[in-house]
Amino acid sequence: MAGQTLSSREMYSKGIIPLTAISTVRAQGDNKFEIVTTQRTFVFRVEKEEERNDWISVLLSALKSPSLTSQLQAAVAPEKCGYLELRGYKAKIFTVLRGNSVWLCKTEQDFKSGLGITIIPMNVANVKQIDRAVKQSFEIITPYRSFSFTADSEKEKQEWIEAVQQSIAETLSDYEVAEKIWFNESNRSCADCKAPDPDWASINLCVVICKKCAGQHRSLGPKDSKVRSLKMDASIWSNELIELFIVIGNKRANDFWAGNLKKDEEIQMDSPVDKRKIFITQKYKEGKFRKTFLASLTKEELNKALCAAVVKPDVLETMALLFSGADVMCATGDPVHCTPYLLAKKAGQSLQMEFLYHNKFSDFPQYDAHSEGGSSQEATQSTFLCDFLYQATASASRVSTEKKLLEETNKKWCVLEGGFLSYYENDRCTTPNGTINISEVICLTVHKEDFYLNTGPIFIFEIYLPSERVFLFGAKTSQIQRKWTETIAKRFVPFVAENLTEADYDLIGQLFYKDCHALDQWRKGWFAMDKSSLCFCLQTQEAQEERMHLRRLQELTISTVVQNGEKVDVLLLVEKGRTLYIHGYTKLDFTVWRNAIEKAAGTDGNTLQDQQLCKNDVPIIVNSCIAFVTQYGLGCKYIYQKDGDPLSISELLESFKKDARSVKLRVGKHQLEDVTGVLKSFLSDIDDALLTKELYPYWVSALDAQDEKQRTDKYRAFICSLPGVNRATLAALIEHLYRVQKCSEINHMNAHNLALVFSSCLFQTKGQTSEEVNVIEDLINNYVEIFEVKEDQVKQMDIENSFITKWKNTQASVHCLMKSLERLKVSQAGDLLIEVFAERKEPDCSIIIRVSPVMEAEELTNDILAIKNILPTKGDIWATFEVIENEELERPLHYTENVLEQVLQWSSLAEPGSAYLVVKRFLTIDTIKQCREKSIKEGILKLKEEPSKILSGNKFQDRCVVLRDGHLFIYKDPKSTKHEKMFPLRLMKFYLGVKKKMKPPTSWGLTACSEKHHWHLCCDSLQAQMEWMASIFIAQHENDIWPPAGKERKRSITKNPKIGGLPLIPIQHEKNATQARKNIEMARAELERLRLSERHDGDFTDSSLKDRASIIGYCLEHKDEKLRNRARKHRSFNCLEDTEAEVPPGLPKGYKGLKTVKKTEDRNSKATLEPNNKLPSKVIEELSVVLQRSRSHPKELPDEQTL
């Protein structure tokens, strides 16, 4: 039952009454009715008495529904709750953060009863602090409204902000890892407090824990417990680590850790923080409750037993030995395989290797962790250095004059001893001018370039302290500088991160960080700048060095956050999906790090290696230009032989050199000829040629070989000798040129013409010799052999080229069709966006989701469930429904149905804008079993045909309806032996509901639709309606109504809907939607005629039409066959379906697709839809064939290539 539609200003409710809180519903006079709850009585008024009765009927029916009990929410404790001031309300509002929603209620009692004002979903929300006079204010921002709250204190405000941020992060996380690890039933409860569905883990202890226990595990330190999230830290969960958790499980782990735990010593899921912390410390750090059967063994015996255990598959034995005090790095006696990890590797024990790897820095009772590190520490403390250095002290306000300070000072006698650096007036003084505690150093900067004073060059290094003081020292030689900086770094950088001190760093020190492993709080980590790489050790006790290649960053931005009431600058770095937030101890040291990172991440020179790179080591400028030309230039004549505007080329080239990441090529804004000019200019002007001048004589000499195979072998050898960036760039460029020449029938750019253009660019020769041209032509023609490209990749390229060139002719028609549908949108990146609702059509349930032309209903259903964090009850089947005719009719889509194809059919509706998609519960396993038990279903239904026949009248009539053998039979009465009508189910669409204008005698019914007729069938009850719908749905699809059991659920690949890295949906606009519909219908009729004509009459006079009809006709003829016979392979979150794209029989092997309609060569003119340029019939099936193959070999490109 739906009420009045909310306006754009009323996206959130004014009140919530759960069905579980309703005692009864009563009618009153004046079109009013009461809803009585345990807390209060609500009175509603409607315009008509009939409408009031409908509301009462529906509510009473819902209250009696047996499924009502399943709607009761579990008593899950809120993450955060309390009274807050909310702008617009006089009294304070009881606010509750629970799961992925924030509840607003008038009182705490209302919340406990389920009564509320509104619910704010966290999947579309953001939170920020408000800079107002009231410092305790913060906002929760959604696309529809901002909620401004005020807390009682600054501390409470920060707690709310952190809690909401954590909820947002968890809402957008992934449950795939958790579902796999929960496969072991013992992992479904916390190893420490037994809380259900724990989604955190200690990866070295191999226990699955809840969020509350995870916080206490972190306090143990990463040497004892390395805490990771099952939902947010997807990158760390390898297949081996997941298998390790499944094999061990909480039960077996607790057999060791809690073997001697008494019942009264256990903690519960509601235990207080202090008790939880004491218990976890005693259990893991002190080993108070563990089994003691190995206590009698000496250290040497434990180590010997460990070496024997790691070569066997029993990980539990290894775990018991290690956690009982065995040394994970003990000597094995094997000079080659000198550690237990190497022994396990030699024996091929992957689970043992995984366990030992995550425990390589573990420290447990009976193991003296300081025995090995003591000598190193003593050596550090005993280090003594003394020498004359230039010295000056700069405050934060004078940091800009650091170099001048050096010119104004003299040498000082400097002594480093006992962890303190003292500087004296001269070597005879006994009292220092000042002393620096090296352990307090937060940053050390080393300047590689020398500075000149009157006395000669000096080599500078800077020491930064938390007090915002900077000490500058200058050495006479770079060797002296290096000796001092290495010694200082080894003194203040902990032993576990000493690998950072061995690099040739320019900057080393400590920063605060947050990354994907722990977004809930800031932590301390150690960082070092090594040329264009940022090396870091994020856990100061585990010494696992990681590295970010700064020139490959996909994002580098600075923002300001409020921390403890102060504004803090934060730097965001994103590389290959890895996200890292960092900020300094002070503004001064943060400025140093920021400047160094920005400089290293930028273009620093004119060589290929100095450019900003994509993750495939190709310069961003090259990748962006190639992607733009591939999408918009394959069908353009003489594309690389046309000259662009010199001024535009120069400006665009300069933009790329300044910051390639920020340049986004857009059609309309950037001209095709200008982009090709930028690519040619860049390759011509870089230092040294792409093919390198050093190898020039070798490239040319390869032409002496007459045999083509010998030449390709030589080319391959030369390419292997190129630098890595050159090699990757050449491969990308030649692949692009190979693709261009495959469309030479359209663009007239064959391999020879392309070689004429690019030979001078790639060799950087002023002239142009035939040898150079022949080499480039050879590289293009033999691209497949030289770069060892697989056959299926070549086929994929042909399919993509064919699709790109064909699709250009249909872009305007498809777009104007989409413009006629209000719920379809085209994003700026060219993606098709559809509004989908979860469970019901309400503002809070709305989701805008990207849809590709091959998305099936199963993908959409699973995507929506994941986004809304809905976990279907066991035995329930959820489906995507299309809702049409102003919400009067709805139909469940089969899980294999194409979503976009169904949406495009809405254009035939009288009001296409009123149609929408909703994902909700459809059937239960019990209902399906009941329907399957009956091979025949029959009953008396009231039937009406539309358009009605003269003799049958315009009323519903009783008919006996029988469902059997895939058909629906209509009999005049149960005694009749001959049916009046027979409907084949596979040719019909069945909708739940009957349009009100039909004046149905009951509120429950079905509508059966064919191309020309509609039949309306009314039932006596809701149960009968659902039983008929279930039986028809099962019969229609021959019992195949959900994915096969045991298969992982299929998820969409349309988070970034591309084909070979190219956006699919056209971006041209068309005003005349009516004309587009006519074009579609004409195209369908014409292409059907062409297909039949080809079958009966032989050849077409127009070969291009023949090719087009062959492809489309083949797709149409084999659609049903493919749906029946294809193996239904279901993707997990990370696996893509691998299916072969079929090519119609009879087409030549080198078929390159259809030719585009000839367009004007004026680059400033816009493409328009010609009257005879019709949309191919069933274009969605074409897209399906084209894109099936792209799923198997997705070519991921960075964001800067999305055009």
PDB file of N, CA, C and O in Angstrom, residues 256-257 290-291 293-294 302 306 309 314-326 355 366:
ATOM      1  N   PHE A 256      43.901 -24.744  22.378  1.00  0.00           N
ATOM      2  CA  PHE A 256      45.246 -24.433  22.875  1.00  0.00           C
ATOM      3  C   PHE A 256      45.223 -23.240  23.819  1.00  0.00           C
ATOM      4  O   PHE A 256      45.654 -23.318  24.964  1.00  0.00           O
ATOM      5  N   TRP A 257      44.677 -22.085  23.343  1.00  0.00           N
ATOM      6  CA  TRP A 257      44.752 -20.850  24.126  1.00  0.00           C
ATOM      7  C   TRP A 257      43.880 -20.907  25.375  1.00  0.00           C
ATOM      8  O   TRP A 257      44.198 -20.254  26.384  1.00  0.00           O
ATOM      9  N   ARG A 290      46.477 -21.328  28.523  1.00  0.00           N
ATOM     10  CA  ARG A 290      46.823 -22.261  27.446  1.00  0.00           C
ATOM     11  C   ARG A 290      47.217 -23.621  28.004  1.00  0.00           C
ATOM     12  O   ARG A 290      47.557 -23.764  29.172  1.00  0.00           O
ATOM     13  N   LYS A 291      47.210 -24.635  27.136  1.00  0.00           N
ATOM     14  CA  LYS A 291      47.624 -25.970  27.521  1.00  0.00           C
ATOM     15  C   LYS A 291      49.124 -25.969  27.828  1.00  0.00           C
ATOM     16  O   LYS A 291      49.894 -25.256  27.189  1.00  0.00           O
ATOM     17  N   PHE A 293      51.145 -28.844  27.904  1.00  0.00           N
ATOM     18  CA  PHE A 293      51.765 -30.150  27.656  1.00  0.00           C
ATOM     19  C   PHE A 293      53.172 -30.025  27.069  1.00  0.00           C
ATOM     20  O   PHE A 293      53.915 -30.987  27.025  1.00  0.00           O
ATOM     21  N   LEU A 294      53.547 -28.816  26.599  1.00  0.00           N
ATOM     22  CA  LEU A 294      54.899 -28.615  26.064  1.00  0.00           C
ATOM     23  C   LEU A 294      55.794 -27.847  27.030  1.00  0.00           C
ATOM     24  O   LEU A 294      56.903 -27.469  26.690  1.00  0.00           O
ATOM     25  N   LEU A 302      62.128 -27.335  21.783  1.00  0.00           N
ATOM     26  CA  LEU A 302      61.007 -26.714  21.079  1.00  0.00           C
ATOM     27  C   LEU A 302      61.391 -26.347  19.651  1.00  0.00           C
ATOM     28  O   LEU A 302      60.636 -26.580  18.702  1.00  0.00           O
ATOM     29  N   LEU A 306      59.871 -27.776  16.196  1.00  0.00           N
ATOM     30  CA  LEU A 306      59.283 -26.860  15.217  1.00  0.00           C
ATOM     31  C   LEU A 306      59.805 -27.153  13.818  1.00  0.00           C
ATOM     32  O   LEU A 306      59.037 -27.190  12.843  1.00  0.00           O
ATOM     33  N   ALA A 309      58.070 -30.094  12.507  1.00  0.00           N
ATOM     34  CA  ALA A 309      56.629 -29.949  12.284  1.00  0.00           C
ATOM     35  C   ALA A 309      56.297 -29.185  11.008  1.00  0.00           C
ATOM     36  O   ALA A 309      55.292 -29.475  10.351  1.00  0.00           O
ATOM     37  N   ASP A 314      50.311 -30.594   9.362  1.00  0.00           N
ATOM     38  CA  ASP A 314      49.590 -30.275  10.596  1.00  0.00           C
ATOM     39  C   ASP A 314      50.010 -28.892  11.110  1.00  0.00           C
ATOM     40  O   ASP A 314      51.022 -28.759  11.825  1.00  0.00           O
ATOM     41  N   VAL A 315      49.204 -27.884  10.810  1.00  0.00           N
ATOM     42  CA  VAL A 315      49.525 -26.520  11.238  1.00  0.00           C
ATOM     43  C   VAL A 315      49.271 -26.360  12.730  1.00  0.00           C
ATOM     44  O   VAL A 315      49.919 -25.537  13.393  1.00  0.00           O
ATOM     45  N   LEU A 316      48.346 -27.128  13.294  1.00  0.00           N
ATOM     46  CA  LEU A 316      48.030 -27.003  14.718  1.00  0.00           C
ATOM     47  C   LEU A 316      49.242 -27.331  15.582  1.00  0.00           C
ATOM     48  O   LEU A 316      49.484 -26.687  16.609  1.00  0.00           O
ATOM     49  N   GLU A 317      50.030 -28.309  15.183  1.00  0.00           N
ATOM     50  CA  GLU A 317      51.235 -28.663  15.933  1.00  0.00           C
ATOM     51  C   GLU A 317      52.234 -27.514  15.886  1.00  0.00           C
ATOM     52  O   GLU A 317      52.842 -27.150  16.901  1.00  0.00           O
ATOM     53  N   THR A 318      52.389 -26.933  14.703  1.00  0.00           N
ATOM     54  CA  THR A 318      53.292 -25.785  14.573  1.00  0.00           C
ATOM     55  C   THR A 318      52.819 -24.629  15.441  1.00  0.00           C
ATOM     56  O   THR A 318      53.620 -23.957  16.098  1.00  0.00           O
ATOM     57  N   MET A 319      51.518 -24.388  15.448  1.00  0.00           N
ATOM     58  CA  MET A 319      50.973 -23.289  16.246  1.00  0.00           C
ATOM     59  C   MET A 319      51.257 -23.510  17.732  1.00  0.00           C
ATOM     60  O   MET A 319      51.680 -22.591  18.447  1.00  0.00           O
ATOM     61  N   ALA A 320      51.046 -24.738  18.213  1.00  0.00           N
ATOM     62  CA  ALA A 320      51.272 -25.029  19.630  1.00  0.00           C
ATOM     63  C   ALA A 320      52.735 -24.838  20.000  1.00  0.00           C
ATOM     64  O   ALA A 320      53.064 -24.282  21.060  1.00  0.00           O
ATOM     65  N   LEU A 321      53.640 -25.273  19.139  1.00  0.00           N
ATOM     66  CA  LEU A 321      55.074 -25.133  19.414  1.00  0.00           C
ATOM     67  C   LEU A 321      55.500 -23.665  19.427  1.00  0.00           C
ATOM     68  O   LEU A 321      56.213 -23.219  20.336  1.00  0.00           O
ATOM     69  N   LEU A 322      55.041 -22.935  18.432  1.00  0.00           N
ATOM     70  CA  LEU A 322      55.458 -21.533  18.332  1.00  0.00           C
ATOM     71  C   LEU A 322      54.917 -20.712  19.496  1.00  0.00           C
ATOM     72  O   LEU A 322      55.636 -19.911  20.092  1.00  0.00           O
ATOM     73  N   PHE A 323      53.635 -20.920  19.830  1.00  0.00           N
ATOM     74  CA  PHE A 323      53.031 -20.148  20.904  1.00  0.00           C
ATOM     75  C   PHE A 323      53.459 -20.644  22.290  1.00  0.00           C
ATOM     76  O   PHE A 323      53.108 -20.027  23.300  1.00  0.00           O
ATOM     77  N   SER A 324      54.202 -21.762  22.322  1.00  0.00           N
ATOM     78  CA  SER A 324      54.748 -22.249  23.590  1.00  0.00           C
ATOM     79  C   SER A 324      56.178 -21.777  23.803  1.00  0.00           C
ATOM     80  O   SER A 324      56.794 -22.121  24.810  1.00  0.00           O
ATOM     81  N   GLY A 325      56.714 -21.030  22.837  1.00  0.00           N
ATOM     82  CA  GLY A 325      58.040 -20.459  23.051  1.00  0.00           C
ATOM     83  C   GLY A 325      59.079 -20.825  22.021  1.00  0.00           C
ATOM     84  O   GLY A 325      60.229 -20.389  22.119  1.00  0.00           O
ATOM     85  N   ALA A 326      58.747 -21.639  21.006  1.00  0.00           N
ATOM     86  CA  ALA A 326      59.726 -21.951  19.964  1.00  0.00           C
ATOM     87  C   ALA A 326      60.084 -20.694  19.184  1.00  0.00           C
ATOM     88  O   ALA A 326      59.271 -19.783  19.038  1.00  0.00           O
ATOM     89  N   PHE A 355      51.345 -19.326   7.902  1.00  0.00           N
ATOM     90  CA  PHE A 355      51.312 -19.147   9.356  1.00  0.00           C
ATOM     91  C   PHE A 355      52.635 -18.573   9.861  1.00  0.00           C
ATOM     92  O   PHE A 355      52.656 -17.645  10.678  1.00  0.00           O
ATOM     93  N   GLN A 366      58.456 -17.456  27.296  1.00  0.00           N
ATOM     94  CA  GLN A 366      59.570 -18.397  27.205  1.00  0.00           C
ATOM     95  C   GLN A 366      60.522 -18.029  26.075  1.00  0.00           C
ATOM     96  O   GLN A 366      61.515 -18.699  25.882  1.00  0.00           O
TER      97      GLN A 366
END
